[in-house]
XYZ file of C-alpha atoms in Angstrom:
477
model
C 98.813 88.979 121.994
C 98.787 88.372 117.651
C 99.913 91.591 116.128
C 98.691 91.896 112.246
C 102.031 92.450 109.998
C 101.383 93.452 106.143
C 104.648 92.235 104.534
C 105.567 93.167 100.879
C 108.091 95.414 98.698
C 110.139 95.626 95.526
C 113.836 94.691 95.388
C 115.955 95.406 92.272
C 118.900 97.668 91.363
C 118.869 100.052 88.030
C 121.787 101.305 86.237
C 120.640 104.740 84.635
C 123.513 103.898 81.711
C 121.428 100.627 80.586
C 119.022 101.170 77.892
C 117.265 98.159 78.498
C 113.804 98.820 80.352
C 112.611 96.669 82.900
C 109.376 95.077 82.633
C 106.770 92.970 84.574
C 108.513 89.643 82.780
C 111.918 90.683 84.505
C 110.524 89.866 87.927
C 109.829 87.266 90.313
C 106.442 88.592 92.246
C 105.133 86.791 94.980
C 101.309 87.305 95.893
C 99.572 86.165 98.802
C 99.930 82.512 99.263
C 103.103 82.452 97.474
C 104.617 84.861 99.849
C 104.161 82.984 102.902
C 105.363 79.773 101.287
C 108.538 81.072 99.939
C 111.690 80.158 101.481
C 112.629 83.848 101.233
C 109.832 84.908 103.986
C 110.298 81.327 105.341
C 111.520 83.346 108.888
C 108.077 85.234 109.274
C 106.432 84.010 112.413
C 104.755 84.705 115.456
C 102.237 87.200 114.308
C 99.173 87.495 112.242
C 101.099 87.545 108.254
C 99.223 89.749 106.159
C 100.886 88.537 102.832
C 100.764 91.428 99.765
C 103.315 91.522 96.847
C 106.625 91.096 96.680
C 108.410 91.747 93.526
C 112.111 91.098 92.652
C 114.272 91.447 89.692
C 118.046 91.012 88.492
C 119.308 94.250 88.593
C 119.144 95.913 84.948
C 118.251 99.303 83.519
C 115.487 101.694 84.951
C 111.988 100.370 85.496
C 109.577 101.306 82.804
C 107.027 103.837 84.359
C 104.328 101.641 83.975
C 105.811 98.596 85.368
C 106.395 100.419 88.133
C 103.083 102.197 88.665
C 101.544 98.731 87.718
C 103.107 96.836 91.139
C 102.653 100.132 92.991
C 99.137 100.034 92.513
C 98.469 96.228 93.060
C 100.500 96.181 96.073
C 98.418 99.193 97.604
C 95.220 97.707 96.737
C 96.552 94.696 98.958
C 97.536 96.827 101.742
C 94.391 98.596 101.656
C 92.702 95.093 101.680
C 94.676 94.512 105.035
C 94.153 96.673 106.890
C 93.717 97.141 110.072
C 97.316 96.147 110.731
C 99.979 96.807 113.955
C 102.816 97.036 111.513
C 104.253 96.969 107.948
C 107.464 95.372 106.916
C 108.854 95.916 103.497
C 112.050 94.175 102.084
C 113.502 96.418 99.515
C 116.689 96.991 97.897
C 117.353 100.526 97.550
C 118.977 101.278 94.253
C 115.611 101.196 91.896
C 115.228 104.009 89.156
C 112.361 104.623 87.329
C 111.662 106.447 84.386
C 111.035 110.043 85.544
C 111.331 109.602 89.106
C 114.357 110.200 91.217
C 113.379 108.268 94.462
C 111.350 105.697 93.832
C 111.561 103.807 97.047
C 111.227 106.897 98.720
C 107.572 106.975 96.400
C 107.000 103.223 97.270
C 107.285 103.659 100.714
C 105.784 107.180 101.444
C 102.419 105.735 99.436
C 102.515 102.974 101.892
C 102.582 105.147 104.871
C 99.708 107.658 103.211
C 97.853 103.892 103.492
C 98.729 102.485 106.792
C 98.421 106.284 108.800
C 101.354 108.034 111.154
C 100.489 105.710 113.954
C 101.411 101.965 112.397
C 105.331 101.204 112.430
C 107.041 100.714 109.438
C 110.036 98.733 109.454
C 112.726 97.999 106.098
C 115.508 96.051 105.330
C 117.709 97.265 102.834
C 120.661 96.535 100.375
C 123.926 98.266 101.538
C 124.295 99.599 97.991
C 120.651 101.077 98.046
C 120.291 104.949 98.139
C 118.934 106.494 101.100
C 117.138 109.655 101.261
C 115.337 112.188 104.112
C 111.952 111.064 102.524
C 112.276 107.591 102.832
C 113.696 108.367 106.641
C 111.098 110.269 107.342
C 108.289 107.459 106.795
C 110.020 104.729 108.595
C 110.290 103.834 111.975
C 112.782 100.563 111.697
C 115.821 100.394 109.175
C 118.571 97.563 108.795
C 120.745 96.780 105.729
C 123.333 94.163 104.712
C 126.517 94.100 106.178
C 128.402 92.154 104.136
C 129.265 92.456 100.361
C 129.282 89.875 98.900
C 125.977 89.440 100.273
C 126.147 86.526 102.282
C 123.717 87.684 104.965
C 120.400 88.553 103.282
C 118.025 86.318 105.392
C 120.062 87.750 109.026
C 119.241 91.100 107.872
C 115.633 90.543 107.025
C 115.303 88.677 110.173
C 116.875 92.036 112.030
C 114.422 93.740 110.581
C 111.959 91.828 111.419
C 112.578 91.111 114.854
C 112.949 94.801 115.649
C 109.355 95.278 114.314
C 108.332 92.527 116.708
C 110.264 93.614 119.411
C 109.100 96.949 119.240
C 105.218 95.956 119.158
C 105.553 93.298 121.908
C 106.958 96.005 124.455
C 105.112 99.114 123.162
C 108.421 100.910 122.348
C 108.433 103.505 119.327
C 111.738 103.286 118.110
C 113.115 106.200 115.582
C 115.722 106.940 112.234
C 118.454 108.836 112.131
C 120.916 109.241 109.416
C 123.840 110.714 108.290
C 124.686 111.235 104.562
C 128.533 111.057 103.298
C 129.598 112.461 99.735
C 131.410 109.276 98.675
C 130.040 107.517 96.188
C 132.695 104.135 95.211
C 131.525 101.109 93.142
C 130.861 97.977 95.341
C 134.258 96.116 94.058
C 136.143 98.708 96.009
C 134.029 98.492 99.073
C 133.646 94.641 99.689
C 133.455 93.714 103.023
C 136.096 90.883 102.974
C 139.003 93.376 101.931
C 140.336 96.877 104.018
C 139.149 99.279 105.139
C 135.351 98.053 104.759
C 136.103 94.907 106.767
C 136.978 97.027 110.099
C 134.256 99.707 109.105
C 131.269 96.703 109.297
C 132.838 95.055 112.056
C 132.976 97.855 114.131
C 128.480 98.314 113.828
C 128.060 95.786 116.290
C 129.753 98.025 118.738
C 127.145 100.354 117.969
C 124.244 98.146 118.412
C 125.303 97.519 121.725
C 125.163 100.997 123.028
C 122.369 102.214 125.366
C 119.497 103.399 122.991
C 120.742 101.873 119.693
C 118.796 98.645 118.042
C 120.790 98.454 114.611
C 123.443 100.360 113.289
C 124.273 100.467 109.390
C 126.839 101.706 106.891
C 125.265 102.088 103.327
C 128.215 102.215 100.525
C 125.325 103.523 97.954
C 124.767 102.675 94.135
C 127.406 104.337 92.074
C 125.909 103.681 88.467
C 122.667 105.496 88.762
C 123.398 109.352 87.785
C 120.748 110.553 90.022
C 120.474 113.282 93.073
C 120.418 111.043 95.841
C 123.346 108.772 95.200
C 125.374 108.866 98.547
C 126.861 106.714 101.410
C 125.263 107.359 104.520
C 125.210 105.926 107.791
C 121.627 104.756 109.224
C 120.847 103.859 112.827
C 117.712 102.603 114.584
C 117.236 103.271 118.087
C 115.295 104.569 121.067
C 117.411 107.720 122.293
C 117.532 109.902 119.851
C 120.691 111.848 120.727
C 122.322 108.508 120.807
C 121.453 107.594 117.452
C 122.645 111.033 115.425
C 125.792 110.878 117.766
C 126.384 107.017 116.054
C 125.219 108.281 112.821
C 127.658 110.618 112.893
C 130.886 108.725 113.768
C 129.959 105.805 111.050
C 129.439 108.522 108.640
C 132.922 109.902 109.384
C 134.545 106.615 109.663
C 133.601 106.066 106.237
C 134.476 109.695 105.362
C 138.245 109.084 106.901
C 138.603 105.987 104.774
C 137.488 107.215 101.630
C 141.490 106.823 99.794
C 141.624 103.736 101.174
C 139.374 101.619 99.311
C 140.910 99.209 96.587
C 140.075 96.607 94.386
C 140.557 93.306 96.376
C 141.444 90.861 93.443
C 144.158 90.965 90.922
C 142.090 93.699 88.259
C 143.400 95.593 85.450
C 142.474 95.668 81.710
C 141.104 92.729 79.933
C 144.440 92.263 77.482
C 146.774 92.263 80.794
C 144.254 89.726 82.781
C 143.936 87.415 79.944
C 147.852 87.708 79.832
C 148.064 86.538 83.792
C 145.394 83.755 82.798
C 147.149 82.119 80.074
C 150.499 82.388 82.168
C 149.010 80.307 85.139
C 149.541 76.811 85.980
C 146.815 76.426 88.425
C 142.975 76.043 87.638
C 140.134 77.053 87.124
C 141.648 80.747 86.486
C 138.436 82.632 87.658
C 137.954 86.083 85.594
C 135.387 88.498 86.143
C 133.813 90.491 83.281
C 132.807 93.628 85.404
C 131.490 96.282 83.073
C 128.722 93.783 82.127
C 127.588 92.219 85.464
C 124.000 91.775 85.444
C 123.681 91.314 89.053
C 125.212 95.127 89.386
C 122.618 96.417 86.505
C 124.790 95.005 83.204
C 123.290 94.066 80.426
C 125.141 90.970 80.099
C 125.031 90.769 76.694
C 128.377 91.775 75.228
C 130.897 89.770 73.419
C 133.738 91.350 73.269
C 135.383 88.593 76.188
C 134.630 85.873 73.969
C 136.216 88.100 70.936
C 139.434 88.393 72.533
C 139.763 84.890 73.854
C 139.276 84.134 70.069
C 141.856 86.022 69.263
C 144.232 84.917 71.488
C 143.046 81.256 70.223
C 142.426 79.974 74.251
C 141.677 76.871 74.664
C 139.436 75.454 77.290
C 137.681 78.201 78.523
C 134.281 78.585 79.403
C 132.321 81.721 79.297
C 128.904 81.872 81.675
C 127.382 83.308 80.018
C 125.672 85.580 77.648
C 122.007 86.778 77.401
C 121.027 86.341 73.926
C 117.702 85.193 73.200
C 117.468 85.028 69.311
C 121.008 83.190 69.529
C 119.511 80.494 71.819
C 116.498 80.318 69.702
C 118.576 79.491 66.772
C 120.502 76.772 68.397
C 117.389 75.060 69.299
C 116.188 75.635 65.974
C 119.384 73.376 64.730
C 119.053 70.708 67.565
C 121.962 69.596 69.475
C 125.475 68.407 67.573
C 124.110 70.835 64.784
C 127.333 73.560 63.467
C 125.723 77.119 62.607
C 126.753 80.227 61.750
C 126.122 82.210 64.869
C 125.870 86.066 66.138
C 126.515 86.120 69.616
C 126.171 89.573 71.980
C 124.071 92.506 71.345
C 120.557 91.197 71.446
C 119.705 93.500 74.175
C 121.705 96.694 73.969
C 122.707 97.967 69.955
C 126.285 99.205 71.760
C 127.254 95.593 72.985
C 129.683 94.220 70.801
C 128.719 91.024 69.118
C 130.828 88.320 68.151
C 130.018 86.431 64.457
C 131.446 82.819 65.100
C 130.955 79.143 64.126
C 129.370 77.164 67.010
C 128.640 73.611 67.444
C 125.585 73.339 69.645
C 126.622 71.168 72.765
C 123.506 71.094 74.870
C 120.363 72.219 74.980
C 118.226 73.321 78.416
C 114.524 74.046 78.046
C 113.565 74.055 82.161
C 110.337 76.063 81.728
C 109.813 77.262 78.545
C 111.513 79.933 75.994
C 112.238 82.457 78.198
C 114.511 80.415 80.783
C 116.325 78.230 78.407
C 120.067 78.051 77.715
C 122.355 76.544 74.945
C 125.651 75.662 75.523
C 127.684 75.877 72.160
C 131.644 75.488 71.469
C 133.059 78.335 69.578
C 137.100 77.915 68.459
C 137.850 75.441 71.644
C 135.917 77.976 73.970
C 132.583 76.357 75.694
C 130.009 79.392 75.980
C 126.793 79.332 77.712
C 123.972 81.127 76.140
C 120.728 82.517 78.221
C 117.526 83.692 77.046
C 116.808 85.645 79.811
C 119.413 88.117 81.368
C 120.738 85.980 84.704
C 124.430 85.704 86.356
C 126.180 82.620 86.696
C 127.544 83.213 90.247
C 127.007 79.406 91.175
C 128.481 76.140 91.074
C 124.784 74.816 90.197
C 124.693 76.991 87.033
C 127.397 75.037 85.872
C 127.295 71.855 86.714
C 123.486 71.494 85.285
C 125.387 71.150 82.015
C 127.532 68.897 82.682
C 130.402 71.147 83.492
C 132.453 71.202 86.878
C 133.802 74.858 87.297
C 137.151 73.334 89.598
C 138.188 71.593 86.340
C 137.867 74.458 83.632
C 141.115 75.735 82.590
C 139.641 79.409 82.533
C 136.306 80.574 83.625
C 134.580 83.480 82.573
C 131.911 85.031 84.489
C 130.069 88.141 84.105
C 130.640 89.556 87.887
C 132.114 92.264 89.679
C 133.780 90.753 93.165
C 133.233 86.927 92.669
C 130.000 85.111 94.460
C 130.789 83.476 97.865
C 130.748 79.390 95.509
C 133.335 80.986 93.123
C 135.672 82.942 95.155
C 136.632 79.845 97.227
C 137.931 77.882 94.265
C 139.445 80.628 92.025
C 142.880 80.045 91.534
C 143.562 82.933 90.885
C 140.509 85.304 90.961
C 141.047 88.226 88.367
C 138.553 90.998 88.301
C 138.946 92.596 84.088
C 137.995 96.372 83.636
C 135.699 95.305 81.105
C 133.100 97.840 79.418
C 129.667 98.231 80.010
C 126.778 100.317 81.638
C 128.744 99.164 84.860
C 131.855 100.383 84.166
C 134.279 100.648 87.055
C 135.513 103.833 85.768
C 133.436 105.700 87.403
C 135.384 109.101 87.520
C 134.281 108.415 83.444
C 130.887 107.853 84.022
C 128.009 110.276 82.895
C 128.100 112.941 85.614
C 125.342 115.596 85.516
C 122.749 114.763 88.517
C 124.561 113.623 91.401
C 125.225 115.679 93.916
C 128.461 118.028 94.395
C 131.380 117.726 95.399
C 131.244 114.152 96.021
C 134.110 111.884 96.547
C 135.529 110.648 93.799
C 134.025 112.573 91.458
C 135.779 115.640 93.343
C 138.935 114.899 95.671
C 139.650 117.906 97.183
C 137.188 119.257 99.744
C 136.158 118.917 103.194
C 133.631 117.306 105.157
C 131.883 117.615 108.698
C 128.911 114.727 109.064
C 125.618 116.380 110.068
C 123.380 113.594 111.350
C 119.387 114.384 110.979
C 116.583 112.051 112.577
C 112.961 110.994 111.183
C 110.486 113.527 111.063
C 108.478 110.818 112.672
C 110.976 111.298 115.484
C 109.578 114.087 117.702
């Protein structure tokens, strides 16, 4: 029997400290046939697929309310038109924030449930840095989340959710979801699955998967840079045995709670000045320095020039910065042309609080792959190569540099706006340094605005007791 399954969702994470609201143009939107032909969804098969809308954006500030409502209305209209269906698969992130809304994914998933009704199976895949609520759990039958950070199992996670949905439909089994919140909220840079204790905690999830009545076990770190009530770590378990799922969720939750004091930054980490001192003394290359407070993939604005200013002040030669978002600066470079030297203000184009640098810059290379919003410019500033981008984006792949004729492996000092390094950059780092820089995703989380998060919550409060209290979906009678 061929089952009709609708597919769609919305995927981003949002720092509530960022003043830069997300608009429709910030999203890559797949609709209908575009979704079916996208490599991101190429695993879909063995079903009559009803493609809806999937919107994905580089993390940033909150979504403008009208942006969210526009995407939601279009998604729901497509879902309504796709009926009748046997199942719905939602590819989500889990850390979206919308103006005036505390639980945006809860709103989206609840609205989808209202359209499909109570009898249709709904599965969701999440980033492990997503936030979960009882409202979300109450709408779902199946849940799967990434188990790696840096995220190298995105496709595998989506396949897990999709396969569980197919299994449930083919066997006539109705799984359920249980969860256990944990009052711990740490940044991803302290909880990388490549480092202990997270490595062992995530390795243990497969043991729970193998237990009778359990289909899929998950540990959610949550998203710390959104000051909202739902921010929390949690365990989420999909299964067919309610008691077993709740017991597994409680055990996973307590394992995270008991390890809370052991989490540390993986790379060598410290203030920018200290990291630059280490970089200057290094005899190996490339030294890769992460500008952690302005990381676009964590919700940072990406337009701060404080590291550039520090490099100029120290007269560091041979460094490459990839990259700084500044569309006016890119446009000025295009107007001047390759080879031109001009006075250029770099940084602060999006967030007025971001520091800028006024420099003499020589235009080395102009890149215009797809119109003004996608333009990049490479400039030389006092012996430093800076890649400027018109659009907010990360520079976490080798190809982000080689397209400009830069081989990262040959660079003395490579600066990227990142937290933990990407799977492509980490292996080449000699050494890997992370600077505790300022920005809207500052790693000094204990000093973040903390008006609306749950209390008590570690590490904002350190001395309190906790015992996991697992809860099941309201759908799991």
